[in-house]
Each structure stands twice: as C-alpha cells, then as structure tokens.
PDB file of C-alpha atoms in Angstrom:
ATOM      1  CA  UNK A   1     114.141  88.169  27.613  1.00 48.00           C
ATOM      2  CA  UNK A   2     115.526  84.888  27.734  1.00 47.00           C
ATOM      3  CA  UNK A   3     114.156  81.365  29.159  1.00 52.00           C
ATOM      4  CA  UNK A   4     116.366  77.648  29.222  1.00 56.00           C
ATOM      5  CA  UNK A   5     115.641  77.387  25.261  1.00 78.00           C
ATOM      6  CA  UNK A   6     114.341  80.569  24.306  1.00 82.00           C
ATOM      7  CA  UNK A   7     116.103  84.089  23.970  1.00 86.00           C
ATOM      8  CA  UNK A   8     114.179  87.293  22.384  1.00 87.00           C
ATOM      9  CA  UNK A   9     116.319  90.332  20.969  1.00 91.00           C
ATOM     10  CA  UNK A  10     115.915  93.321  19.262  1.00 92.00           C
ATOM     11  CA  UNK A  11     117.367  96.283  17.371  1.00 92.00           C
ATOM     12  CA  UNK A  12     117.370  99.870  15.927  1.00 93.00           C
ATOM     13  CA  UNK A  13     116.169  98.790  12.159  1.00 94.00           C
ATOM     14  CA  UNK A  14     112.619  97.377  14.005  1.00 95.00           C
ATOM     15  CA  UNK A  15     113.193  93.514  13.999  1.00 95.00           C
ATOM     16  CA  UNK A  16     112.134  91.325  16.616  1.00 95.00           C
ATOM     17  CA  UNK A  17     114.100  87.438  16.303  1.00 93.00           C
ATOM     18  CA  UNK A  18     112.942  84.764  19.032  1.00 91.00           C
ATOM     19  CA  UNK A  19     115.620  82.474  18.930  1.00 90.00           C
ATOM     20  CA  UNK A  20     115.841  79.128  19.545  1.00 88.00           C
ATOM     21  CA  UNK A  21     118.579  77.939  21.626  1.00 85.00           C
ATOM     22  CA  UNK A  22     118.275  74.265  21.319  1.00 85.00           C
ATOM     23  CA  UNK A  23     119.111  74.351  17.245  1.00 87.00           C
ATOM     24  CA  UNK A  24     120.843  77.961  17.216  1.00 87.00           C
ATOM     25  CA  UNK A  25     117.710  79.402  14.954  1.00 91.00           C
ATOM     26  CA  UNK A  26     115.028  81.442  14.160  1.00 92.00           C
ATOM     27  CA  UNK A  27     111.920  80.617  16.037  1.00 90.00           C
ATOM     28  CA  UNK A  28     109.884  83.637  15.035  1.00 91.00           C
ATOM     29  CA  UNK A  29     110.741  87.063  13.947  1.00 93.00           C
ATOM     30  CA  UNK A  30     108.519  90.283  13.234  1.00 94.00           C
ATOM     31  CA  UNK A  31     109.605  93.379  11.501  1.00 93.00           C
ATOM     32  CA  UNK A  32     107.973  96.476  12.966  1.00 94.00           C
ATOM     33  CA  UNK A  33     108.740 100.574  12.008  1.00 94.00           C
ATOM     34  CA  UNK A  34     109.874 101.199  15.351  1.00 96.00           C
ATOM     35  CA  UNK A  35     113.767 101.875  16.533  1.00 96.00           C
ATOM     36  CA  UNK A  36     113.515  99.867  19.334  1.00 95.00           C
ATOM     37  CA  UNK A  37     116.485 101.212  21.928  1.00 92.00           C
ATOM     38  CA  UNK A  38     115.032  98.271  24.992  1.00 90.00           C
ATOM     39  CA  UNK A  39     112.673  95.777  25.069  1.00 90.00           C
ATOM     40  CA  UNK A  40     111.492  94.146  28.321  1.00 88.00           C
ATOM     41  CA  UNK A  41     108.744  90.821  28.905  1.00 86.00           C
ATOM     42  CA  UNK A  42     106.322  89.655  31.288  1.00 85.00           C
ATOM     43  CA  UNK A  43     107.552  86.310  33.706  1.00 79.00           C
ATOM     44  CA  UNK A  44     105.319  84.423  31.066  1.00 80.00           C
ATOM     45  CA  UNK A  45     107.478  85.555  27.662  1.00 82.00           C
ATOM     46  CA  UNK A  46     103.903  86.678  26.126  1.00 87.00           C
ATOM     47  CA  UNK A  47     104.210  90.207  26.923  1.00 90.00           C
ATOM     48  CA  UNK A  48     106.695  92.668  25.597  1.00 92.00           C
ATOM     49  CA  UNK A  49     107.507  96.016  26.211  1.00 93.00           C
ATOM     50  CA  UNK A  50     109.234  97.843  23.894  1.00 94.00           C
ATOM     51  CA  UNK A  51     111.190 101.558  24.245  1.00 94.00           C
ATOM     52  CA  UNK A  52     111.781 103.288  20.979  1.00 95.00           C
ATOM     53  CA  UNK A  53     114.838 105.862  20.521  1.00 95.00           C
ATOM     54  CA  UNK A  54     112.308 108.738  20.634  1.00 94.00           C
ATOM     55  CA  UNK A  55     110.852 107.718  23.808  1.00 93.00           C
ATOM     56  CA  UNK A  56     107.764 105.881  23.100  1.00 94.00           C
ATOM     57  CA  UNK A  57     106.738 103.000  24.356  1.00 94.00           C
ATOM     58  CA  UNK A  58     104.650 100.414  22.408  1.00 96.00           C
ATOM     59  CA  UNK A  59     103.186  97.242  23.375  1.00 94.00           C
ATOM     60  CA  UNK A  60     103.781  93.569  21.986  1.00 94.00           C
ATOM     61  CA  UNK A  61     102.436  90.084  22.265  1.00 92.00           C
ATOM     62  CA  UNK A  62     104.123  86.659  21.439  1.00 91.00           C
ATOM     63  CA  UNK A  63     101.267  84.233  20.998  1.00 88.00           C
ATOM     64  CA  UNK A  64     102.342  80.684  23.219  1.00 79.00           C
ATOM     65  CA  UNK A  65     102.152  77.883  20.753  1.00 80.00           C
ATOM     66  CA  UNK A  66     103.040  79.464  17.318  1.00 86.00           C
ATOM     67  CA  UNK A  67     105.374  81.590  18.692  1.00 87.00           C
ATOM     68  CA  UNK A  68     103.708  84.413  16.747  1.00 92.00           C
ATOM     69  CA  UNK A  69     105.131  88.156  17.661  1.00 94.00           C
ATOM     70  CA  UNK A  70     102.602  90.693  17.500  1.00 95.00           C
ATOM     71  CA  UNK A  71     103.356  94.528  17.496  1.00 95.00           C
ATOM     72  CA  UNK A  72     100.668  97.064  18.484  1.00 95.00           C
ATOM     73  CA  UNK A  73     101.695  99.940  16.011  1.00 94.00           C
ATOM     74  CA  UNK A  74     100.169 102.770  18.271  1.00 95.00           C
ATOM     75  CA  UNK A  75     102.656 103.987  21.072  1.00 95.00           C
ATOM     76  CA  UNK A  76     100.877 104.234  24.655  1.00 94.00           C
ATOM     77  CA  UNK A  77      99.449 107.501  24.738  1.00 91.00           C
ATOM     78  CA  UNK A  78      99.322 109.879  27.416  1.00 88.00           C
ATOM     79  CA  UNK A  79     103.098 109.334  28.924  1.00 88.00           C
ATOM     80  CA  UNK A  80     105.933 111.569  28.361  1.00 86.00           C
ATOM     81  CA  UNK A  81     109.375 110.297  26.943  1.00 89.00           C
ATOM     82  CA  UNK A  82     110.129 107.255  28.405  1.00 91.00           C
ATOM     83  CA  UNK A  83     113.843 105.994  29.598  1.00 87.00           C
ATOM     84  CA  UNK A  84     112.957 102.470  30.429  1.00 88.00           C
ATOM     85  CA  UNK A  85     110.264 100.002  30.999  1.00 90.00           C
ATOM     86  CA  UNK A  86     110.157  96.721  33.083  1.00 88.00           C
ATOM     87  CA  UNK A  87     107.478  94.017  34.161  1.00 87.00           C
ATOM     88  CA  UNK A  88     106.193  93.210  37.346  1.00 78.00           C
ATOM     89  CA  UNK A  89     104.415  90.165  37.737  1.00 65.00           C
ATOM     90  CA  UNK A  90     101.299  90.176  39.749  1.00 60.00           C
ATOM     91  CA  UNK A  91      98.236  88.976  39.252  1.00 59.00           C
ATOM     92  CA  UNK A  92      97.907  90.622  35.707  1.00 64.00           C
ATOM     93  CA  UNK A  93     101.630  91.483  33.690  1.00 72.00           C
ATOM     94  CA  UNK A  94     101.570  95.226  35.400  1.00 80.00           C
ATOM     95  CA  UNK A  95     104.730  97.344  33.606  1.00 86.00           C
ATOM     96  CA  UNK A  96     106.586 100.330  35.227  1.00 84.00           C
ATOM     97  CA  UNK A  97     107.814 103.081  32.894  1.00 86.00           C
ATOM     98  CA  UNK A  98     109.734 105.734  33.699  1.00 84.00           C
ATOM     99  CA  UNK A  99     109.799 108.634  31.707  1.00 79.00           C
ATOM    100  CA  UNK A 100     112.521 112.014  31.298  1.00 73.00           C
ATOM    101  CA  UNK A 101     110.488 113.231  34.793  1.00 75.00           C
ATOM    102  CA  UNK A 102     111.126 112.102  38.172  1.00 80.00           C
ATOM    103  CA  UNK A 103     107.835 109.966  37.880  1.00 84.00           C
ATOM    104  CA  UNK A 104     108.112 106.013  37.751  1.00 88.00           C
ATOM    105  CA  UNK A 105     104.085 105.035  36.104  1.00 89.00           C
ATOM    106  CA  UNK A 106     102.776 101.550  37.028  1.00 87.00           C
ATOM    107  CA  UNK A 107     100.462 100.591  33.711  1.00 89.00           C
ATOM    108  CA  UNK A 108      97.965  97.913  33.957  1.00 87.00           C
ATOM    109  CA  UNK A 109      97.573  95.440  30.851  1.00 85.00           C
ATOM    110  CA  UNK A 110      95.124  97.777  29.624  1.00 89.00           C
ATOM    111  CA  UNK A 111      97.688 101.204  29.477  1.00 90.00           C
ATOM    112  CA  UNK A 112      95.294 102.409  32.823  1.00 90.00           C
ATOM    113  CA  UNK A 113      97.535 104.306  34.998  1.00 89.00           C
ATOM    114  CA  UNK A 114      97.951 102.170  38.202  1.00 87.00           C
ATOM    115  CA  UNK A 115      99.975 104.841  40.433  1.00 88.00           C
ATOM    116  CA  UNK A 116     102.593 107.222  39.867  1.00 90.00           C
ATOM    117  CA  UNK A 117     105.776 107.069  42.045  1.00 90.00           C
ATOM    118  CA  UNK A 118     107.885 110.203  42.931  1.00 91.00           C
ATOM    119  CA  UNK A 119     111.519 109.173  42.921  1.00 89.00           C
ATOM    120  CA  UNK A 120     112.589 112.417  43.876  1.00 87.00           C
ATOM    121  CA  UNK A 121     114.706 113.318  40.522  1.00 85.00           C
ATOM    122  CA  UNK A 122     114.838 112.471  37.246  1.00 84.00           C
ATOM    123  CA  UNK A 123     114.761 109.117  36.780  1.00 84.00           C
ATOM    124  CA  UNK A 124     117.204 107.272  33.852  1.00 81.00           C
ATOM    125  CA  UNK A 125     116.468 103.011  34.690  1.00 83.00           C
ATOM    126  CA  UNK A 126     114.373 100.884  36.415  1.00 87.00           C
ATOM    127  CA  UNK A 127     114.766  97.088  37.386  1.00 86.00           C
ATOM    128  CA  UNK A 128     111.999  94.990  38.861  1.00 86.00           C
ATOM    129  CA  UNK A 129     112.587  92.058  41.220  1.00 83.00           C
ATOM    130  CA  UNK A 130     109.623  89.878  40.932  1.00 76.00           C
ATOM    131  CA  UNK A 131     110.916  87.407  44.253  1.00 76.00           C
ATOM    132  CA  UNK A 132     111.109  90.453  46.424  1.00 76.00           C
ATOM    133  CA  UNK A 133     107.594  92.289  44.675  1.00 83.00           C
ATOM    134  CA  UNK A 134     109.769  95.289  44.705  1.00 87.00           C
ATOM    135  CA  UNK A 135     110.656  98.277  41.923  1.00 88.00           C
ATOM    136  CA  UNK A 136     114.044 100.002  41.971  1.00 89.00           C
ATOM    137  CA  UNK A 137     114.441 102.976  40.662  1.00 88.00           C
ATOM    138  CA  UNK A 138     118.014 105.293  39.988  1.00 85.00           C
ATOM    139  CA  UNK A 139     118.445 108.400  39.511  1.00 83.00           C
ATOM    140  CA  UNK A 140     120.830 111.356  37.699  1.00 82.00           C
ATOM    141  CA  UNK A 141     121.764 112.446  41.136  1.00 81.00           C
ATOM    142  CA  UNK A 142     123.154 109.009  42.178  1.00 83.00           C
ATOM    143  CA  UNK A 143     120.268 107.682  44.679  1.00 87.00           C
ATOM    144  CA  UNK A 144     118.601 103.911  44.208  1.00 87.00           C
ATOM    145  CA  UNK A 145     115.454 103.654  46.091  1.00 90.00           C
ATOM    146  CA  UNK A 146     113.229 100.560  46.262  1.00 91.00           C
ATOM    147  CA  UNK A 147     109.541 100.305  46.539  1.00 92.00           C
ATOM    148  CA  UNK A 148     106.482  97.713  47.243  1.00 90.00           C
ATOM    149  CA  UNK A 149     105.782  97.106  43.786  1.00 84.00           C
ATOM    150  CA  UNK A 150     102.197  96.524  44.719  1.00 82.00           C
ATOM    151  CA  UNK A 151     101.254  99.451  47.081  1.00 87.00           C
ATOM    152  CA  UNK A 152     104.521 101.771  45.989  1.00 88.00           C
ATOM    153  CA  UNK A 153     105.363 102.127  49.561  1.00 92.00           C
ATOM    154  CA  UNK A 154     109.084 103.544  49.925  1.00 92.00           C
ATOM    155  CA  UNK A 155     111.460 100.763  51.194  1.00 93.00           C
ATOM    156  CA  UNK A 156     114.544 101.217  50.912  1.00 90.00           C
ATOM    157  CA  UNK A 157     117.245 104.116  49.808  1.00 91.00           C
ATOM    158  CA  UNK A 158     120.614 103.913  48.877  1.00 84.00           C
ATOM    159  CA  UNK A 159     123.063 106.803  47.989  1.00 82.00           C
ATOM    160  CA  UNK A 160     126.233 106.687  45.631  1.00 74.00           C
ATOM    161  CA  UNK A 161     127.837 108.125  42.558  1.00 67.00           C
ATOM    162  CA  UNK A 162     125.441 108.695  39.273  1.00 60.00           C
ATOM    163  CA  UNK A 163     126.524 105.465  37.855  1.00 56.00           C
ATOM    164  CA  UNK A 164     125.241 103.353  41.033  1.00 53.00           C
ATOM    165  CA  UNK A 165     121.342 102.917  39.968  1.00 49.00           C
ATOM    166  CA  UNK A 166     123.032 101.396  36.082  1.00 50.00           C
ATOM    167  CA  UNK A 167     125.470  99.030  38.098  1.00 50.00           C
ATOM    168  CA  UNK A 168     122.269  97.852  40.006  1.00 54.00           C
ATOM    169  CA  UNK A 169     120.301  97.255  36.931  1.00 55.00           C
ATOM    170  CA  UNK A 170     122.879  94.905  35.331  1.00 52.00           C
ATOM    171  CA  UNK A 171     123.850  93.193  38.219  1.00 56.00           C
ATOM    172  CA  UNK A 172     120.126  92.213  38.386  1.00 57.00           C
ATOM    173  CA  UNK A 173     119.930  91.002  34.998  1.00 57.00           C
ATOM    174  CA  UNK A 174     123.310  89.111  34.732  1.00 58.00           C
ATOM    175  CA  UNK A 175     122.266  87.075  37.912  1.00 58.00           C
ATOM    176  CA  UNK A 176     119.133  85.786  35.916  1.00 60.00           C
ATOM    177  CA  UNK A 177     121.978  84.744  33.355  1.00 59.00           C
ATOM    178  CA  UNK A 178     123.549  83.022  35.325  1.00 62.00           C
ATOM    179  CA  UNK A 179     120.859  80.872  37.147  1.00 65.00           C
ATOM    180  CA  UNK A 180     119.249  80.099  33.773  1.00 70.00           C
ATOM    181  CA  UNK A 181     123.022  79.151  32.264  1.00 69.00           C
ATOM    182  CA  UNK A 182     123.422  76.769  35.464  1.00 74.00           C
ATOM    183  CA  UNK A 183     119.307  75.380  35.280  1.00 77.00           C
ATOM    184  CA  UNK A 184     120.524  74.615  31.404  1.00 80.00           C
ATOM    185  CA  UNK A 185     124.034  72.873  32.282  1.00 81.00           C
ATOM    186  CA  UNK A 186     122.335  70.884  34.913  1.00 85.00           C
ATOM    187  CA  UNK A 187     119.668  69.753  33.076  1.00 86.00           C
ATOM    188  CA  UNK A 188     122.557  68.810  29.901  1.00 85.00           C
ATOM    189  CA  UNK A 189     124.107  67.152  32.080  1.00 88.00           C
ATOM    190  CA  UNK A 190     121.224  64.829  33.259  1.00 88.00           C
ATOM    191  CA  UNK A 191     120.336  63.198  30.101  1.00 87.00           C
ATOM    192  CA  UNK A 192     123.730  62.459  29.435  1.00 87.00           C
ATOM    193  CA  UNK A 193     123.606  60.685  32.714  1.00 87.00           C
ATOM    194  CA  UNK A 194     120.267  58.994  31.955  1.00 88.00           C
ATOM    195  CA  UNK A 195     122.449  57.940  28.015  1.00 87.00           C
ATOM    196  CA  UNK A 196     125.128  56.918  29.770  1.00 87.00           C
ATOM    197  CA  UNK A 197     123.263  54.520  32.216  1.00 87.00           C
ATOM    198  CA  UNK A 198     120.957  53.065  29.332  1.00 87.00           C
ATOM    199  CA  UNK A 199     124.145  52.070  27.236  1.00 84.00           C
ATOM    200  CA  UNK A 200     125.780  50.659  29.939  1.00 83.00           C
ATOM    201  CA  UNK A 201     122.664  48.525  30.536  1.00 83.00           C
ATOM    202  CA  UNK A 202     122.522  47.483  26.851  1.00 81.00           C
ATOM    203  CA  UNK A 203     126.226  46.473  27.051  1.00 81.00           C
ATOM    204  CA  UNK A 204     125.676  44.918  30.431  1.00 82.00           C
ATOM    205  CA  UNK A 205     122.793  42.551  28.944  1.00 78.00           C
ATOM    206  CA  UNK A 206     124.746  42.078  25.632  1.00 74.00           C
ATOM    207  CA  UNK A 207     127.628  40.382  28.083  1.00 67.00           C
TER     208      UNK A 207
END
C-alpha cells in the first residue's frame, strides 16, 4: 500500500515498516508472529489485510494520527486456505479473499460473509478496481472474469494462457505507481515554482 508520502511493506520474519517517503524513514513498524506472504489496505490506509504462507488471513489496523499498526493475532476463522486478499471500497472497507477453491468470499469489516462468488475453477489472485466497483478474478485454467463488486453480478470474461489473470493483477497495481509517482513529481515541481517566484521577487525588490 502506498500513498504520495507514505508506503507500507512487509515480510516473511512478521514485520510491518510504514515508511515515510518524505525523509526516507521509519514512520511506524510492528512486529507480529505471522509469515506474511501479501498484505493488501483499504482506500483509507487504516485497514490491512494480511495473507500468511500457510494460508491464513489476519486482520490489521493502522491508527490515523499516530500511525500506530495494530495486528489482530487470531486468523479469520471459518475460510479455507487463502491465495490472496484485496479491498473494495464501499461504504464500509469490504475485502475479497480467495481461497485454494474456486470460491472468491466478500467479508464485511466484521469477518460476516457478504457473498460467495463461483469463478468456475480454482482461483490463484484477485485485483479490485475501486473506479470501476468491479472484482477480477484468474484462474489455473487461464480465464479472468470480472464482477459487480457490490451485487457479484458476472461482467465480463476473458480467456488466455494460465499466466493471463497474474499479468492482469500487476498491470493493475503498477498503473497506481505510476499515477501516484506523476501526482508526487507534479506536486515537487510546484513548490519549486512557488521558491523560484518568491526569490525572484526578493531580488526584484532588492534592485
């Protein structure tokens, strides 16, 4: 999860680092006992989703002001062993998991099983785009097929080679890269504009 200053990471050992962008350093960290293989957040940054290298997925909280990273312990109970997880933004942070079935489960904040969505065949990833409202989901056998994220109406279906539904879920991700990288330059390159005209007023008055 990253924002314009912000970037949150993970790893196998259990440590959680939000980083600081502006000053290259440690804004938080939290050390939990899980080997976390993904992690994915809410639009807001506050709510985390982490997949463990069993196939558990746990729950996590990063308080708004203090930065704070909070770890439920307790893995989600009741799912099987989960792939991949991703947000959807909608009224409450809603999270799709998929787990070693061909079932995609919608969660609500409160772990209550929203619906369950039939992909067809087992499912290995899962990308979310919150313009669109819509859930992708790929699976072994090479199909992608896109839903309503809020009803889980079928939309769309798209048929390649295994690897299709992981090209789909990176192309996603390095596109919100990108946009934030350009939102960051841009905005750089304002205040050295808004410098650059108040010392060439000083020097202006000064002659």
């Amino acid at each position: 999860w990253n924002t314009q200053e912000e970037i949150l990471s993970a790893d196998t050992s259990g440590r959680i680092i939000l980083w600081d962008l502006n000053t290259d350093s440690i804004a938080a960290e939290a050390l939990s006992a899980i080997s976390i293989r993904s992690m994915s957040s809410s639009l807001d940054g506050r709510h985390l989703a982490i997949v463990s290298t069993d196939g558990k997925l746990y729950r996590a909280t990063v308080e708004g002001e203090t930065k704070q990273i909070h770890v439920i312990p307790e893995p989600v109970s009741g799912l099987g062993t989960i792939t991949d997880a991703a947000f959807g933004q909608t009224d409450l942070p809603v999270i799709a998991v998929c787990d070693s079935t061909q079932n995609v489960i919608i969660l609500a904040e409160d772990n209550a099983i929203v619906r369950k969505i039939d992909h067809g065949s087992a499912v290995n990833t899962i990308s979310v785009s919150n313009r669109l409202k819509q859930l992708f989901t790929g699976g072994v056998d090479g199909i992608t097929k896109s839903w309503n994220l809020e009803t889980g109406e079928a939309i769309h279906q798209f048929q390649s080679d295994a690897n299709c539904n992981l090209a789909i879920h990176y192309a996603t991700k390095n596109s919100t890269r990108q946009n934030e990288k350009v939102a960051r330059l841009t905005k750089q390159t304002e205040d050295l504009q808004k410098r650059l005209e108040s010392e060439n007023a000083v020097l202006t008055k000064a002659t």
